[in-house]
Structures are given as C-alpha cells and as structure tokens.
Coordinates of N, CA, C and O in Angstrom, one line a residue:
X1214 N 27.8 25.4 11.4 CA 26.9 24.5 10.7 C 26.0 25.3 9.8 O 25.4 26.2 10.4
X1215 N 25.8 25.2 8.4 CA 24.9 25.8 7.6 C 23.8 25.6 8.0 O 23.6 25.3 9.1
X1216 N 22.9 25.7 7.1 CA 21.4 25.5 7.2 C 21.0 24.5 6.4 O 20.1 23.7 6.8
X1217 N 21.5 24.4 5.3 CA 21.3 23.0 4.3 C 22.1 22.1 4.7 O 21.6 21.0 4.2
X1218 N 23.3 21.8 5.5 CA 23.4 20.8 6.4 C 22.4 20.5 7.4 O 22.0 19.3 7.5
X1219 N 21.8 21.3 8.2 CA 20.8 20.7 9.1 C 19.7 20.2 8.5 O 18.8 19.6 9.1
X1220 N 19.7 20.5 7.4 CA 18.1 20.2 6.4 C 18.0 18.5 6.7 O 19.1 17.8 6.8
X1221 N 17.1 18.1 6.7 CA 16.7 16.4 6.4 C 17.1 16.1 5.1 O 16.5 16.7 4.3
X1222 N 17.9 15.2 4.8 CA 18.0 14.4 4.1 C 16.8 13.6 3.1 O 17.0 13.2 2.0
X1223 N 15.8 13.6 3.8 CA 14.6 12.4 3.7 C 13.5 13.3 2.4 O 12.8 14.2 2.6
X1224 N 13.6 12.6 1.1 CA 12.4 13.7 0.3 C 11.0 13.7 0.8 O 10.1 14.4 0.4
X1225 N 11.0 13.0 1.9 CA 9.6 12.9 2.5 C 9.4 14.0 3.3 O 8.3 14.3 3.7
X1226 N 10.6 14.9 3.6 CA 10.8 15.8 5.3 C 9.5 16.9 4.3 O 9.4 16.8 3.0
X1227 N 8.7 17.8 5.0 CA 7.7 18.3 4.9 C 6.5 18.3 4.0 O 5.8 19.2 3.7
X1228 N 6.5 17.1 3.6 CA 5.4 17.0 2.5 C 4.4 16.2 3.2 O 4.7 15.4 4.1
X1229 N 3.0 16.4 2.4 CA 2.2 16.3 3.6 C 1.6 14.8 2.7 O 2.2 14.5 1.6
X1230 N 0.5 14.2 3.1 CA 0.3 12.7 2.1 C -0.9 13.5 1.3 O -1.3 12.9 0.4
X1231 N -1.4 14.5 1.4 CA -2.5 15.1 0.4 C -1.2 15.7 -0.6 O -1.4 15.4 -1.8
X1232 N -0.3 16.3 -0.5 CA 0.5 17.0 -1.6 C 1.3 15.8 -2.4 O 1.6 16.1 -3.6
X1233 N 1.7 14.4 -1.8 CA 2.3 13.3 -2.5 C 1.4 12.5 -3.1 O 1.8 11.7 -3.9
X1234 N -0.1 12.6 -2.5 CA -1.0 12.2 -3.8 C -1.9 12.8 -4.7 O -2.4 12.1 -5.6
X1235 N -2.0 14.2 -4.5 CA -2.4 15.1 -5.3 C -0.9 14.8 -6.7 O -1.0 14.6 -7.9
X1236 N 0.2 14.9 -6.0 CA 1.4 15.0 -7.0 C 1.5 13.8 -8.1 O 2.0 13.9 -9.2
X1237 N 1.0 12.3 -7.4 CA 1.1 11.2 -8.3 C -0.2 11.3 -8.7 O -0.2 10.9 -9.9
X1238 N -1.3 11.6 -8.4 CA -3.0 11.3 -9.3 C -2.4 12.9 -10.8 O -2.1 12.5 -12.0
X1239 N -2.2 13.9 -10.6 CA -1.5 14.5 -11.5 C -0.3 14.0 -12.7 O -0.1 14.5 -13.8
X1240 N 0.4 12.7 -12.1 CA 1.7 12.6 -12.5 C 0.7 11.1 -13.5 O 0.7 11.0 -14.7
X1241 N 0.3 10.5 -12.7 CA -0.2 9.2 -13.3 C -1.7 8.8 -13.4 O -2.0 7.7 -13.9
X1242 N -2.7 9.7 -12.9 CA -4.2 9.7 -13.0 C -4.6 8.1 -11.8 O -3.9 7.2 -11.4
X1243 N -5.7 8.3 -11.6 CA -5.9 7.3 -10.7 C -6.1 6.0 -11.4 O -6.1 5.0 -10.6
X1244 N -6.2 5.7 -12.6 CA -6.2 4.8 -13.4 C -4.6 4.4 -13.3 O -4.4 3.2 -13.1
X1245 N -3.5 5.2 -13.4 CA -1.9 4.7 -13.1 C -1.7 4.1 -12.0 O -1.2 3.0 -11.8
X1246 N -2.2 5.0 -11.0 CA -1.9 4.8 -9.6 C -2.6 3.2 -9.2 O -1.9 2.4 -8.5
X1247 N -4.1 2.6 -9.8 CA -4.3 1.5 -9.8 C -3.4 0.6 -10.0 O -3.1 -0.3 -9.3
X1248 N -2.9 0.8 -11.1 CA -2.3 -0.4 -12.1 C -0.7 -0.7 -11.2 O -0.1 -1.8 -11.0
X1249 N -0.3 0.6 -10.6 CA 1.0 0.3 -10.0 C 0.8 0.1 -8.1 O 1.7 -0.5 -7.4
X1250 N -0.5 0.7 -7.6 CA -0.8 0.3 -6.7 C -2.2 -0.6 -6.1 O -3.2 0.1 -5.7
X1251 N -2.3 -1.9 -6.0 CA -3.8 -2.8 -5.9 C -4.4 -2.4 -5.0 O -4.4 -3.3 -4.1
X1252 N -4.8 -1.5 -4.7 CA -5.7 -0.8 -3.9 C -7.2 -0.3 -4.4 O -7.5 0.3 -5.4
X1253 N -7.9 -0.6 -3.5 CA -9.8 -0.2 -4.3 C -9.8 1.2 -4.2 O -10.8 1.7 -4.9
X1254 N -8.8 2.3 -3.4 CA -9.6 3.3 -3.4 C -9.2 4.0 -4.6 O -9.7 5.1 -4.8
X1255 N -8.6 3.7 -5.3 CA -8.0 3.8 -6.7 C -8.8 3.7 -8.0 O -8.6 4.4 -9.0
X1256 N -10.0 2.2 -7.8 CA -10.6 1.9 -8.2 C -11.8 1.9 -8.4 O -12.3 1.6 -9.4
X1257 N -12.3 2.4 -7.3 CA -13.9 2.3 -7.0 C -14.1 3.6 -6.7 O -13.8 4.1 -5.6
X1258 N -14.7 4.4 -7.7 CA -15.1 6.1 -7.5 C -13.4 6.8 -6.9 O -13.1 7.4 -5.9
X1259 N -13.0 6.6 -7.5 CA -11.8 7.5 -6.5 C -11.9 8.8 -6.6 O -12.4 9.4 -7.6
X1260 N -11.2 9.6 -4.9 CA -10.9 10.8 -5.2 C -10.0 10.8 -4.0 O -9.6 9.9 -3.2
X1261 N -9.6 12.2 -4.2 CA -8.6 12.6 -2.8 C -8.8 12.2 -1.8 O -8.2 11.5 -1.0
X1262 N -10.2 12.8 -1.5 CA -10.8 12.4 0.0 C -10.4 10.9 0.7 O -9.6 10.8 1.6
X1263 N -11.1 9.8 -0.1 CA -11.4 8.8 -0.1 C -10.0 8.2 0.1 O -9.6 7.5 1.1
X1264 N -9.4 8.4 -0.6 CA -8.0 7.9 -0.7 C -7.0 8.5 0.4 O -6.1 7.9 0.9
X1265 N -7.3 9.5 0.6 CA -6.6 10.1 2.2 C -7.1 9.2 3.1 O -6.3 8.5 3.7
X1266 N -8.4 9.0 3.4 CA -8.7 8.2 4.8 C -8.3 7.3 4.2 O -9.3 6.9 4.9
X1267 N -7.9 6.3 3.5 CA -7.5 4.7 3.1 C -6.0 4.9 3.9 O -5.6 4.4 5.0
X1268 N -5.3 5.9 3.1 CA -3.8 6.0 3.3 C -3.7 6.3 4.5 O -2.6 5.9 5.0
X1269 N -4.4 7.1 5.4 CA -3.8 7.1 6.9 C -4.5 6.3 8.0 O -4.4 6.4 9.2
X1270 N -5.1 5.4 7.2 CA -5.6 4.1 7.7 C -4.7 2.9 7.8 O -4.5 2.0 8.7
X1271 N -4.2 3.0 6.4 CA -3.6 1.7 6.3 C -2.0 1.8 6.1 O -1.5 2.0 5.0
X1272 N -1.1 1.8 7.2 CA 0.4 2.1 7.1 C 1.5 1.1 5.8 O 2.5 1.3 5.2
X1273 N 0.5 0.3 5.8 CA 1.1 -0.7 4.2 C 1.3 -0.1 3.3 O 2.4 0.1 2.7
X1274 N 0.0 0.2 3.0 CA -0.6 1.1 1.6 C 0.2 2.3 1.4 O 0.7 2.6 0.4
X1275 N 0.3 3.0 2.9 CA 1.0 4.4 2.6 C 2.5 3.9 2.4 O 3.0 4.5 1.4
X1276 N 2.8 3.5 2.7 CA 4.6 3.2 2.5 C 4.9 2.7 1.0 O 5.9 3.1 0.3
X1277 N 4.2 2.0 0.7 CA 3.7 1.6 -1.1 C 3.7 3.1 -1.5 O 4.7 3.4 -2.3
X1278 N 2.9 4.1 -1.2 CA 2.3 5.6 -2.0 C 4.2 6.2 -2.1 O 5.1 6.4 -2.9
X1279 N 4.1 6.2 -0.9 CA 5.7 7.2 -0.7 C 6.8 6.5 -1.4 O 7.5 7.1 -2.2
X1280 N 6.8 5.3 -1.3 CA 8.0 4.4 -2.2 C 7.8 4.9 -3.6 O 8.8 5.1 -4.4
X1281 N 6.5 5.0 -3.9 CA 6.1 5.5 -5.8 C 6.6 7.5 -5.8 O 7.2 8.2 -6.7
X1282 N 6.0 7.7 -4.5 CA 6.7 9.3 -4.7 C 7.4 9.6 -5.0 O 7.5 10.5 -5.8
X1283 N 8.9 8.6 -4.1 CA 9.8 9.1 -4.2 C 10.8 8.5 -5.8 O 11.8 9.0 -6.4
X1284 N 9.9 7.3 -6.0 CA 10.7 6.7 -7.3 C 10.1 7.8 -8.5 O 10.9 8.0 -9.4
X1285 N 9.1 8.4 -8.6 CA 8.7 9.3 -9.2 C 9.4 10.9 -9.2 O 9.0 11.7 -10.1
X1286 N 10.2 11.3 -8.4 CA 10.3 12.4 -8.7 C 12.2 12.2 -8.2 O 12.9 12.9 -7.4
X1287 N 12.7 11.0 -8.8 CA 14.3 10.6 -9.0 C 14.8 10.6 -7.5 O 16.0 10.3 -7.3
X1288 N 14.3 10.9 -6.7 CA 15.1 10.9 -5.2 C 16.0 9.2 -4.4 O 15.8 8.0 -4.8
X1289 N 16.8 9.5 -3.7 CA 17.4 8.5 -3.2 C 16.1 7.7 -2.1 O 15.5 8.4 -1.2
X1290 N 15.9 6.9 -2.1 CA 15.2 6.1 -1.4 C 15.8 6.2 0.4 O 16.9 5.8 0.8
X1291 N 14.9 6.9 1.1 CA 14.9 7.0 2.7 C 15.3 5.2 3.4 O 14.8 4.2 3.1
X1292 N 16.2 5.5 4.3 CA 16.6 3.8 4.5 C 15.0 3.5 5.6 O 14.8 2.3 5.2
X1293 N 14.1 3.7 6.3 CA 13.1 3.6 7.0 C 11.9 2.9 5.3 O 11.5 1.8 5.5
X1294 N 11.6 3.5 4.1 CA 11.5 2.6 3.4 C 11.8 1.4 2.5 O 11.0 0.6 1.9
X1295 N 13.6 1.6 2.7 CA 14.4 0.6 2.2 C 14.0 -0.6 2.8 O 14.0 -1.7 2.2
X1296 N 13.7 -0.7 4.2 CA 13.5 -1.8 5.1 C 12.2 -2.5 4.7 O 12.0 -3.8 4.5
X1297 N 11.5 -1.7 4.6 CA 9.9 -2.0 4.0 C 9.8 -3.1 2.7 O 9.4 -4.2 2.7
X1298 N 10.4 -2.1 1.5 CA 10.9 -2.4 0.4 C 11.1 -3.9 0.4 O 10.3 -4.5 -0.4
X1299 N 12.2 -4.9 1.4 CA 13.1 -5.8 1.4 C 12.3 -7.0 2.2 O 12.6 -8.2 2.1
X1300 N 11.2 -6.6 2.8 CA 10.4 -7.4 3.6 C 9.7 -8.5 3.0 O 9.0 -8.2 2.0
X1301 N 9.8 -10.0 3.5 CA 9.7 -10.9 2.3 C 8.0 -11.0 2.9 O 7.5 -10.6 4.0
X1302 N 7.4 -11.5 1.8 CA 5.9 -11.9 1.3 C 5.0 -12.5 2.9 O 5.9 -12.8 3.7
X1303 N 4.3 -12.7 3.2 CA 4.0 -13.4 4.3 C 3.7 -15.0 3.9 O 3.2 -15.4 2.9
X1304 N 4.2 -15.7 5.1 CA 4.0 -17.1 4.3 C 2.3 -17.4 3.6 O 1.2 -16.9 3.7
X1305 N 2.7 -18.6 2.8 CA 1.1 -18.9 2.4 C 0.9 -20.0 2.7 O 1.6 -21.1 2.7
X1306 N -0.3 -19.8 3.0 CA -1.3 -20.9 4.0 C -1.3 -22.4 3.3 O -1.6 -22.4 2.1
X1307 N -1.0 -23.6 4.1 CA -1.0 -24.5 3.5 C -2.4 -25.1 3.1 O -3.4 -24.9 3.7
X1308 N -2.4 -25.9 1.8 CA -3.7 -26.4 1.3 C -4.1 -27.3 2.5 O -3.6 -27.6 3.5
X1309 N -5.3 -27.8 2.0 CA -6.3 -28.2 3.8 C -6.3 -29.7 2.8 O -6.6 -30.0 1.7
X1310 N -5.8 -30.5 4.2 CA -5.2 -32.0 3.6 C -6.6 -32.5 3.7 O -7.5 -32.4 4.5
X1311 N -6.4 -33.5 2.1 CA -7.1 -34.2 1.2 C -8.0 -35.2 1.9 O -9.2 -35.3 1.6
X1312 N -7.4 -35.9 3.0 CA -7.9 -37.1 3.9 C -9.3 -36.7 4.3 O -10.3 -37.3 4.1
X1313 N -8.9 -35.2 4.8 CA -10.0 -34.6 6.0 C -11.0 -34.4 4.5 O -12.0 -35.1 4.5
X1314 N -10.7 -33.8 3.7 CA -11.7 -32.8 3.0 C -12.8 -34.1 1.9 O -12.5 -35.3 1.5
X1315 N -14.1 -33.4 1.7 CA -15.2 -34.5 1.7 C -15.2 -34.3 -0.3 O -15.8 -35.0 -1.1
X1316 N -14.3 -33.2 -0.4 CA -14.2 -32.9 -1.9 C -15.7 -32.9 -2.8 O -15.8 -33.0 -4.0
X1317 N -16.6 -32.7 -1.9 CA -17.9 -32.0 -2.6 C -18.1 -30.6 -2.5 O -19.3 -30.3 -2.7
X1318 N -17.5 -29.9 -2.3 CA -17.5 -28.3 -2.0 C -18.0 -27.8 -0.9 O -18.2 -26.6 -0.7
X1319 N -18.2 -28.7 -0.3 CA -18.7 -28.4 1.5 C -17.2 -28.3 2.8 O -16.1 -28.8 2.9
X1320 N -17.8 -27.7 3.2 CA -16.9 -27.4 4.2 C -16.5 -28.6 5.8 O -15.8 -28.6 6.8
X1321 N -17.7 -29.4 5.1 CA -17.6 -30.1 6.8 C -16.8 -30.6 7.2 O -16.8 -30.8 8.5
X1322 N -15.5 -31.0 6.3 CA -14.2 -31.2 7.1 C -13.4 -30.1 8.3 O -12.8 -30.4 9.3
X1323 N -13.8 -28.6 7.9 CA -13.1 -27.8 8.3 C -14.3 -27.2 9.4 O -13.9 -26.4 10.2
X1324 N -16.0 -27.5 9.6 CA -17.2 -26.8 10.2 C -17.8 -27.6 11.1 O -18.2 -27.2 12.1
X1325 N -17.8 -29.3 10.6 CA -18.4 -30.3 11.0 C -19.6 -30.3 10.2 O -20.2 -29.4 9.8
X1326 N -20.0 -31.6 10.0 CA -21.1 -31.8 9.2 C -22.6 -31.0 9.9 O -23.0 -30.7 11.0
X1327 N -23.0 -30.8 8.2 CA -23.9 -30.1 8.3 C -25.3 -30.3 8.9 O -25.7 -31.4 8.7
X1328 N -26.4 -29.5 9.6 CA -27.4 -30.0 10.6 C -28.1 -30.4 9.2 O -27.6 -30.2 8.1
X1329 N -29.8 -31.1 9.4 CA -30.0 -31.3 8.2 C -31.7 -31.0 9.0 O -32.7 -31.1 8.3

C-alpha cells in the first residue's frame, strides 16, 4: 500500500477552521462571506476571533463555511456534507387561525386577555 493511497480522500483532512476561514475572508473579504453566508459574525465588527467562536459553536454555520471551502478551491464534495447539503428546509409554522386572533395587534388570543 502507498502512502497517497492511505491519505484521506476528504479536502477537509488536516485543515484546521482558522486556516479555512482565514483562506475564504482572503479569497472573498468578510463582506463576500456575508452575502454568501447570513450570518452576523460576518456582519457586525467581524474578525477571526469572533467568527471562530460563532463556527465552533454553531455546527450549521460550520458545515455552510466548509461547503464554501471546499466549492472554493474546486474539490469533490466529502459525502458527510453531501448529506447536509440535501436536507430539506424545516417545516414553517402555520399562520395562527383567524377565529382565535382579536386582529388588533394584541396578542390575547395566543396570552389571554390583558390585565387592565
């Protein structure tokens, strides 16, 4: 067995999440990275720092960053974010029926009327 056969397949295998976002704020400035990722830490004062603790906070967000890394530097897509990728939307919440609601902008259908 070679050695480049044992190698990982995966463009993710040793790269760390500070070198794949140092590599896209370089490649697309954090103003890119907004527009292609809806995330605040992007938006509001960004820097590395800030945006490291978001991304190993939030496993969503990071799988979004790596999906752009890897569409960014031509690689085959890892099947572990193919799956991610393919995941449908979460359902959306149905509107709050008409009967109940007092349609003055108050909530007492959904709180109970208000004390006075």
């Amino acid at each position: 067995m070679s050695a480049n056969s044992s190698r990982s397949n995966d463009p993710l295998h040793g790269m760390t999440l500070e070198a794949i976002l140092c590599h896209l704020e370089q490649q697309y400035g954090f103003d890119g990275l907004a527009d292609k990722i809806k995330v605040n830490c992007f938006t509001n004062d960004p820097n590395i720092k800030s945006c490291l603790k978001f991304f190993r906070k939030t496993p969503w967000a990071r799988e979004k960053l790596e999906r752009l890394y890897i569409k960014s530097i031509g690689e085959k897509m890892p099947a572990h974010l193919k799956t991610v990728a393919s995941r449908k939307t979460p359902p959306v919440m149905p509107k709050a029926n008409k009967a109940n609601a007092t349609g003055n902008g108050d909530n007492s259908a959904i709180w109970g009327s208000p004390k006075k």
